[in-house]
Coordinates of C-alpha atoms and ligand atoms in Angstrom, one line a residue:
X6 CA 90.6 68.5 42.3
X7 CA 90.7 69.3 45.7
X8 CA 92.1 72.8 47.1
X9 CA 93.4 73.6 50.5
X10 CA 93.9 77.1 51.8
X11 CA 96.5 78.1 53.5
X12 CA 97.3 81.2 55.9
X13 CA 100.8 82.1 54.9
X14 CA 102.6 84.3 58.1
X15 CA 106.1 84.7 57.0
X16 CA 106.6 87.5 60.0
X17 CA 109.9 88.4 60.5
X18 CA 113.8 88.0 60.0
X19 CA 114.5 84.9 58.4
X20 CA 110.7 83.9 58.4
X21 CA 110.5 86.2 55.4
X22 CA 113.1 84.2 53.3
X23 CA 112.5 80.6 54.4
X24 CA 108.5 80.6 54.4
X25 CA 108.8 81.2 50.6
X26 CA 110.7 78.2 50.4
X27 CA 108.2 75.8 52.2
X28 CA 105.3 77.4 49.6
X29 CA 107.8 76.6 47.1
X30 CA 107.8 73.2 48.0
X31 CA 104.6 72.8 48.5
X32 CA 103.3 73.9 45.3
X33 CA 105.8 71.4 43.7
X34 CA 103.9 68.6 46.2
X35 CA 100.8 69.9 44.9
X36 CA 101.9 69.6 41.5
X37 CA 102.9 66.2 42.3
X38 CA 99.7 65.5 43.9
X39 CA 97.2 66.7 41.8
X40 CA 95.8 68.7 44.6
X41 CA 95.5 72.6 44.6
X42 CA 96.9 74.4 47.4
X43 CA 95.8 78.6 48.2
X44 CA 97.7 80.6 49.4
X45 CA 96.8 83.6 51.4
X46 CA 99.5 86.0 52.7
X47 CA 99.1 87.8 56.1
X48 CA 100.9 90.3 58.4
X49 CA 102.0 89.2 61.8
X50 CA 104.3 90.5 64.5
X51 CA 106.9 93.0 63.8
X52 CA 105.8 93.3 60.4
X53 CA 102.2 93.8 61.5
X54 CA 103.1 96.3 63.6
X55 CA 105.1 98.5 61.4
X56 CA 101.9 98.6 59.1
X57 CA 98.9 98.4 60.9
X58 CA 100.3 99.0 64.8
X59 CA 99.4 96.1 66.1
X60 CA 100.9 92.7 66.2
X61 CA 98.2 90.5 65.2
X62 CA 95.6 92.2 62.7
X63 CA 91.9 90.8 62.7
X64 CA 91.9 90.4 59.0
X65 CA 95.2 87.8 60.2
X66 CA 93.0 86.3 62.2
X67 CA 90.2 85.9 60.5
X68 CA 92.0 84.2 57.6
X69 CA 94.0 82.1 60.0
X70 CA 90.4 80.4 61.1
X71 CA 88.6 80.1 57.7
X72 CA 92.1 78.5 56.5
X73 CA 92.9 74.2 56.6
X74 CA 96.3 75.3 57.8
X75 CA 98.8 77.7 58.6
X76 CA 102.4 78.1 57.9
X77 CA 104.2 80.2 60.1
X78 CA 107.5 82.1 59.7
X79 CA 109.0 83.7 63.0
X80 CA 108.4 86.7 64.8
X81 CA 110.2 89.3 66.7
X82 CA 113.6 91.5 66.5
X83 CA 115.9 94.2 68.0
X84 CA 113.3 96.6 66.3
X85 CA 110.2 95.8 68.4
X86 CA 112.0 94.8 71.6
X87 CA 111.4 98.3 73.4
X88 CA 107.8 98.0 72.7
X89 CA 105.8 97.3 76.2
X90 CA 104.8 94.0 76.6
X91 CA 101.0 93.9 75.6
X92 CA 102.6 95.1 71.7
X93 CA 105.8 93.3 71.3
X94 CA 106.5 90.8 67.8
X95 CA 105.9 88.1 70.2
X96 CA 102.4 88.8 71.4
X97 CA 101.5 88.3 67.7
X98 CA 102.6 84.8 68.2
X99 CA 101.0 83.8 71.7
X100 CA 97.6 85.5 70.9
X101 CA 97.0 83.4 68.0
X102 CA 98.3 80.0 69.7
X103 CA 95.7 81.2 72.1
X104 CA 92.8 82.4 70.1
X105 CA 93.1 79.0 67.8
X106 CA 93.8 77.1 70.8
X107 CA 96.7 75.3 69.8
X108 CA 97.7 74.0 73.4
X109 CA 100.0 70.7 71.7
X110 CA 103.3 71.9 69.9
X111 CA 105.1 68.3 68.8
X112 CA 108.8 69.5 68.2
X113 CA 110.2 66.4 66.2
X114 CA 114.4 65.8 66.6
X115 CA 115.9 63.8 64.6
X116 CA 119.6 63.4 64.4
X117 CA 120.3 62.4 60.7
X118 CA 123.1 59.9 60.3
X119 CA 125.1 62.5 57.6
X120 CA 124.5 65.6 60.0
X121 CA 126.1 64.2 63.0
X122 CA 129.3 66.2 62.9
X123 CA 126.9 69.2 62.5
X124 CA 126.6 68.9 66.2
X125 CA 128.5 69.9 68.7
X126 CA 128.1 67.1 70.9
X127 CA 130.1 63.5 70.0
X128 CA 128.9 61.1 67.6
X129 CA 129.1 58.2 70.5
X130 CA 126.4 60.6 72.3
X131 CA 124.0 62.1 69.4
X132 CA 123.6 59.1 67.0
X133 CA 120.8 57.3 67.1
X134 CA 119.2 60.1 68.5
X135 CA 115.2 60.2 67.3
X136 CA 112.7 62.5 69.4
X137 CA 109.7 64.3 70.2
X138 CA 109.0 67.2 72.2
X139 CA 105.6 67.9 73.1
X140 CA 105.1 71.2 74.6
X141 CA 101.8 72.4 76.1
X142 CA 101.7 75.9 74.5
X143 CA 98.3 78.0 75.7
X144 CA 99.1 77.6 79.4
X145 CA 101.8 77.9 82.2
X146 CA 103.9 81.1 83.2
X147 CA 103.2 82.4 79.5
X148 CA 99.5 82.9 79.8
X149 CA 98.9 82.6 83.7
X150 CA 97.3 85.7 85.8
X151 CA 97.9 87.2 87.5
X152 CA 100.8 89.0 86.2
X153 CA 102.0 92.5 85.2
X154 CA 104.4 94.7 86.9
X155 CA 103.6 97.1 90.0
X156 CA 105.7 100.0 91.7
X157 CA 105.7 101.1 94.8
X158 CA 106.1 104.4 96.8
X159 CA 109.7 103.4 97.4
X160 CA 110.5 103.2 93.4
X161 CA 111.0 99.8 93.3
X162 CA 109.1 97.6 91.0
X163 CA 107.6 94.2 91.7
X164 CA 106.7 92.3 89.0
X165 CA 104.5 89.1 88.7
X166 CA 104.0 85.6 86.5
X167 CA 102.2 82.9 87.3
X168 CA 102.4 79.2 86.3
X169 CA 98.9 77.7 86.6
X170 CA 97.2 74.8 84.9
X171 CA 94.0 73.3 85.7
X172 CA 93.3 69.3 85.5
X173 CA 92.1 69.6 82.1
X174 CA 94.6 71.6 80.5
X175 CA 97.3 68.7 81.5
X176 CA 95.1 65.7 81.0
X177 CA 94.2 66.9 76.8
X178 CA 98.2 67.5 76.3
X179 CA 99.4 64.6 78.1
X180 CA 96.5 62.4 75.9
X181 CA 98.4 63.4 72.6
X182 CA 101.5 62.4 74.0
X183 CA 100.4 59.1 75.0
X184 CA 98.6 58.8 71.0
X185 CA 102.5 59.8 69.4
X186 CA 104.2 58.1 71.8
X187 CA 101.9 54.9 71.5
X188 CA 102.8 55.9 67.2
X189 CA 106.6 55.8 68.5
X190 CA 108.2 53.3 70.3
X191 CA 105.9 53.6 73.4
X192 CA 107.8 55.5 75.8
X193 CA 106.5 58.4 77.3
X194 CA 108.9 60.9 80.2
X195 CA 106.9 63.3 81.5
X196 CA 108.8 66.0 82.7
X197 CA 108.2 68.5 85.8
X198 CA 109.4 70.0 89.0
X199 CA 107.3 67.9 91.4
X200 CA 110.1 68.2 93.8
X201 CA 109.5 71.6 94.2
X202 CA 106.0 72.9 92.4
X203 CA 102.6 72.5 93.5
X204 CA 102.1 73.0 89.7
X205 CA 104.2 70.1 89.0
X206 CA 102.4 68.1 91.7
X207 CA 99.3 67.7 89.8
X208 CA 100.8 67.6 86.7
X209 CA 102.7 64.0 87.7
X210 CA 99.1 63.1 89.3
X211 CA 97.0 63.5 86.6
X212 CA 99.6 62.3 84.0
X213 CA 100.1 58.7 86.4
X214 CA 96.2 58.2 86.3
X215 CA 96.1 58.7 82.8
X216 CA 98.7 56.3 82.0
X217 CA 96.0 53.7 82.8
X218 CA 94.9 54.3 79.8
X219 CA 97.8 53.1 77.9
X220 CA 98.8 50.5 79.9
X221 CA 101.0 50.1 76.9
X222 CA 103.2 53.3 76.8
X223 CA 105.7 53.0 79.5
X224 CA 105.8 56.0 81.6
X225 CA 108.6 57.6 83.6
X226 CA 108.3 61.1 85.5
X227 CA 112.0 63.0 85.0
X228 CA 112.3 66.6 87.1
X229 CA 113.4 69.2 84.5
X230 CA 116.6 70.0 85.4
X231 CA 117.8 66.2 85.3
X232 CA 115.9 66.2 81.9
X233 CA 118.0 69.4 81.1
X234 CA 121.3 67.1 81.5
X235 CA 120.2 63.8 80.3
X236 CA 119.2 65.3 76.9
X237 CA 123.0 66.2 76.1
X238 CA 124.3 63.1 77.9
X239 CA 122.0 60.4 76.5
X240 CA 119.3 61.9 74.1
X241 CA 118.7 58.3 73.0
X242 CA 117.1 57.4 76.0
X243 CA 114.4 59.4 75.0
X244 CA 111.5 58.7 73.1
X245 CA 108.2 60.8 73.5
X246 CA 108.8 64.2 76.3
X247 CA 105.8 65.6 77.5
X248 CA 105.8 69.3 79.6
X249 CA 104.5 72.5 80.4
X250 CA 105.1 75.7 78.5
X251 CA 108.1 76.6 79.7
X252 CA 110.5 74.0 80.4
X253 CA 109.0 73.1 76.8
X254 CA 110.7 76.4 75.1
X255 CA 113.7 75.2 77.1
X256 CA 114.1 71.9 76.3
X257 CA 113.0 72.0 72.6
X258 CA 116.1 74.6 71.9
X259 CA 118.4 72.3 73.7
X260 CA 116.9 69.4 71.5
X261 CA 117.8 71.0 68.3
X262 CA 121.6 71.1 69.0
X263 CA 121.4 67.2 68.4
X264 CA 120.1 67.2 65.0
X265 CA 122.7 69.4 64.5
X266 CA 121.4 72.8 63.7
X267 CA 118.4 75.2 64.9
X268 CA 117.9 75.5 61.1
X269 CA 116.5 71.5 60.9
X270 CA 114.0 71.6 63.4
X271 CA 110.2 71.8 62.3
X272 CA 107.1 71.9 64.6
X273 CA 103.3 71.5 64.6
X274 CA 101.2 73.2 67.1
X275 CA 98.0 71.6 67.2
X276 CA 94.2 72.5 68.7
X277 CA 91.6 70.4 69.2
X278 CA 92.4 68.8 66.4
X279 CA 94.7 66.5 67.7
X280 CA 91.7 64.9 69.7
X281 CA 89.7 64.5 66.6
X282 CA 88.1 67.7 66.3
X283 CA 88.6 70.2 63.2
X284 CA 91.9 70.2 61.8
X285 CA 93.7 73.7 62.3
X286 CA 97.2 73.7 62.5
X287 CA 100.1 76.1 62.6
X288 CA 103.4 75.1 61.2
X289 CA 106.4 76.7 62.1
X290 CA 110.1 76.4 62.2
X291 CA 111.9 76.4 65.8
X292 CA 114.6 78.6 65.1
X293 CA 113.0 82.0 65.2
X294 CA 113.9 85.3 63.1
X295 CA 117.8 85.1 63.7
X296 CA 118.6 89.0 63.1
X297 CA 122.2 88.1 62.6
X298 CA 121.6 86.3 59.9
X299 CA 118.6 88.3 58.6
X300 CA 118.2 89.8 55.0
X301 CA 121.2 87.9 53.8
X302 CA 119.5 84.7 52.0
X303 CA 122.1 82.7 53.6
X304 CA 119.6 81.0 56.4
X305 CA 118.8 77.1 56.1
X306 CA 115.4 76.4 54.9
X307 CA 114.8 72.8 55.9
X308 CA 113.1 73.8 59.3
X309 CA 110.7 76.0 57.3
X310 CA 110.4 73.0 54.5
X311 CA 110.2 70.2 57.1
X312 CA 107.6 72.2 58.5
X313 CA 105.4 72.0 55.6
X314 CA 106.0 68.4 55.5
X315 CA 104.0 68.3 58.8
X316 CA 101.3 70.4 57.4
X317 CA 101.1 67.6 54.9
X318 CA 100.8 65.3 57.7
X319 CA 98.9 67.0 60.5
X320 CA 96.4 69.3 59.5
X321 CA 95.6 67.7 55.2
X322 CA 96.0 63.7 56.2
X323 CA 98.4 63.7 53.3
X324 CA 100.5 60.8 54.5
X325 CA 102.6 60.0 51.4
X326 CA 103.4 63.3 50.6
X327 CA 104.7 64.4 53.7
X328 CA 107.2 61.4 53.2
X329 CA 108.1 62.9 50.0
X330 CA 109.1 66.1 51.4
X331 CA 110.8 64.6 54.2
X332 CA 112.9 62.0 51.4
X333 CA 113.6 64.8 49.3
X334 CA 115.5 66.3 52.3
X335 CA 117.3 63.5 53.2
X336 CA 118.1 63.1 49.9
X337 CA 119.7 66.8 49.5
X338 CA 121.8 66.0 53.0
X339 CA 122.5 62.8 51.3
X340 CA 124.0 64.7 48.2
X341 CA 126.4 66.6 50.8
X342 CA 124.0 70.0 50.0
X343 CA 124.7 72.6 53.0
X344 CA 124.2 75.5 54.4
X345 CA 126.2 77.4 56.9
X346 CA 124.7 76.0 60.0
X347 CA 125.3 72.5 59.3
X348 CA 128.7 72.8 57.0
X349 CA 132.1 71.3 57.9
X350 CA 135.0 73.7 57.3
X351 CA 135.9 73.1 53.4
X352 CA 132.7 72.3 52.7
X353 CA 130.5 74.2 49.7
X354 CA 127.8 76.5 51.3
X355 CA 124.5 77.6 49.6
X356 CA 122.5 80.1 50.1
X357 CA 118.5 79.3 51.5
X358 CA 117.1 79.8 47.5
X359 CA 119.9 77.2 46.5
X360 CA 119.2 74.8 49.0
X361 CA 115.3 74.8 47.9
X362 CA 116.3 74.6 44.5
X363 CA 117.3 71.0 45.5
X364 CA 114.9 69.9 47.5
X365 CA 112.1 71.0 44.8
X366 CA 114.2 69.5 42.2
X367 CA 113.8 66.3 44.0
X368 CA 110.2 66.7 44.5
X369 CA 109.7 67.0 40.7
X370 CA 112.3 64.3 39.6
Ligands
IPM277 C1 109.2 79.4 70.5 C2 109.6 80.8 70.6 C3 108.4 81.6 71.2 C4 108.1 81.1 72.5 C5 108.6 83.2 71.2 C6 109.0 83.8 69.9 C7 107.4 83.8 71.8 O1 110.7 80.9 71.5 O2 108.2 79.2 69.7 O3 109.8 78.5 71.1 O4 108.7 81.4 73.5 O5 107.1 80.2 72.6
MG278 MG1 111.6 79.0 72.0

């Protein structure tokens, strides 16, 4: 039978009650399966810190790059938020997506058709709504140098970041989005500030001469901030999105108001795996450790749960069974099953262990 490890980072917040839920589920897929899954627990950001005083552990580490995969919980909290910047929850985070080299996070949105009036936004303007986000995550004003903060005699403080990427770093991101969107219905915007950054500049040129590779994907360059309004105005114009760190972390929060909730969005940061190379991947829910809701087991776990679905997919080629975690979710929507984020007033609410309960009950039925 064949056995998969897996790093298990729960982290912070509500990362600590939905990442039980996704092993949960995937034990029940194993079940299913007749495959064997490990699972190895680790510390990692605030919860790292408070034991060991630092963020990201090397035994974390260690077992992150011996594992097939990692599922990740959140990091961060009013806690840790006075630390200095070198030892905040967050660094855990960053470090790792930049030790492993995960440069391609693919932040799926999907509107489902019985969620719509979850969101905000009209049903004339979110349904149909069906897409990715691809985010470049090891580069841009997250990582660039220099940066810190300096003072001068005066008092005042300057402090620096710097958005940098070399030809390479674009060209390896920009070819997984042309292999999803060529996956999807071929259409590829590739989003920048070319009107304004040099960064941006290259980024559009070395994006257009790839694009002659997949003659065809149809390409379109959008500037950020138009990006930033189309995606509320008409999201299904969009197919595939392609971007730098930043405007990434923008744009995929804004993407997860139209499928309707925070709390439904999974993602998949990727290394060089996603060009071939040996399959480590880190699986984590978008929504982060949502301290207002923390400790209270009310917090939706089909981020966390779709996220394992991706594992599934991603990093263990397990095609069918990452359909069956995604139909058993639909399924549990289908059944009118909700939590707080995505109920209707009137509507019954259950907690995150409730919710699970479901979506394993459908794995195993
Ligand atoms: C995300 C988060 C992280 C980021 C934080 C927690 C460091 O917002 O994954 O989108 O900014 O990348
Ligand atoms: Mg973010």
């Amino acid at each position: 039978m064949a056995t998969h490890t897996i790093a298990v980072l729960p982290g912070d917040g509500i990362g600590q009650e939905v990442t039980p839920e996704a092993v949960r589920v995937l034990r029940a897929v194993g079940k299913r399966a007749g495959v064997t899954f490990e699972f190895e627990e680790a510390l990692i950001g605030g919860a790292a810190i408070d034991a060991t005083g630092t963020p990201l552990p090397p035994e974390t580490l260690a077992l992150c790059r011996k594992a097939d995969a990692i599922l990740f919980g959140a990091v961060g909290g009013p806690k840790w938020d006075h630390l200095p910047q070198e030892s905040r929850a967050e660094r855990g985070l960053l470090a790792l997506r930049k030790e492993l080299d995960l440069y391609a996070n693919l932040r799926p949105a999907i509107c489902f058709p019985m969620l719509i009036d979850a969101s905000p936004l009209k049903r004339s303007v979110v349904e149909g709504t069906d897409l990715m986000v691809i985010r470049e995550l090891t580069g841009g004003l997250y990582f660039g140098e220099p940066r810190g903060r300096e003072s001068f005699a005066d008092g005042g403080e300057r402090a620096i970041n710097t958005m940098a990427y070399t030809t390479r770093e674009i060209e390896r991101v920009a070819r997984v989005a042309f292999d999803v969107a060529r996956k999807r219905r071929k259409r590829l915007a590739s989003v920048d500030k070319a009107n304004v950054l040099v960064v941006s500049q290259l980024w559009r040129e070395v994006v257009t001469r790839l694009a002659r590779d997949y003659p065809d994907v149809a390409l379109e360059h959008v500037l950020v901030d138009n990006c930033a309004m189309a995606l509320v105005h008409k999201p299904t114009h969009f197919d595939t999105i392609v971007t730098e760190n930043t405007f990434g972390d923008i744009l995929s929060d804004e993407a997860a108001i139209l499928a309707g909730s925070m709390g439904m969005l999974p993602s998949a940061s990727l290394g060089p795996a996603a060009a071939g190379g040996r399959n480590v991947g880190l699986y984590e829910p978008v929504h982060g450790t949502a301290p207002d809701i923390a400790g209270k087991g009310v917090a939706n776990p089909l981020a966390a749960i779709l996220s394992a679905g991706l594992l599934l997919r991603y990093s263990l080629n397990m095609t069918a069974a990452a359909a069956w975690v995604e139909a058993a979710v639909q399924r549990v929507l289908e059944q009118g099953r909700r939590t707080g984020d995505i109920a209707k007033p009137g509507e019954k609410v259950l907690g995150t262990r409730e919710m699970s309960d479901h979506v394993v009950h459908e794995l195993e039925g």
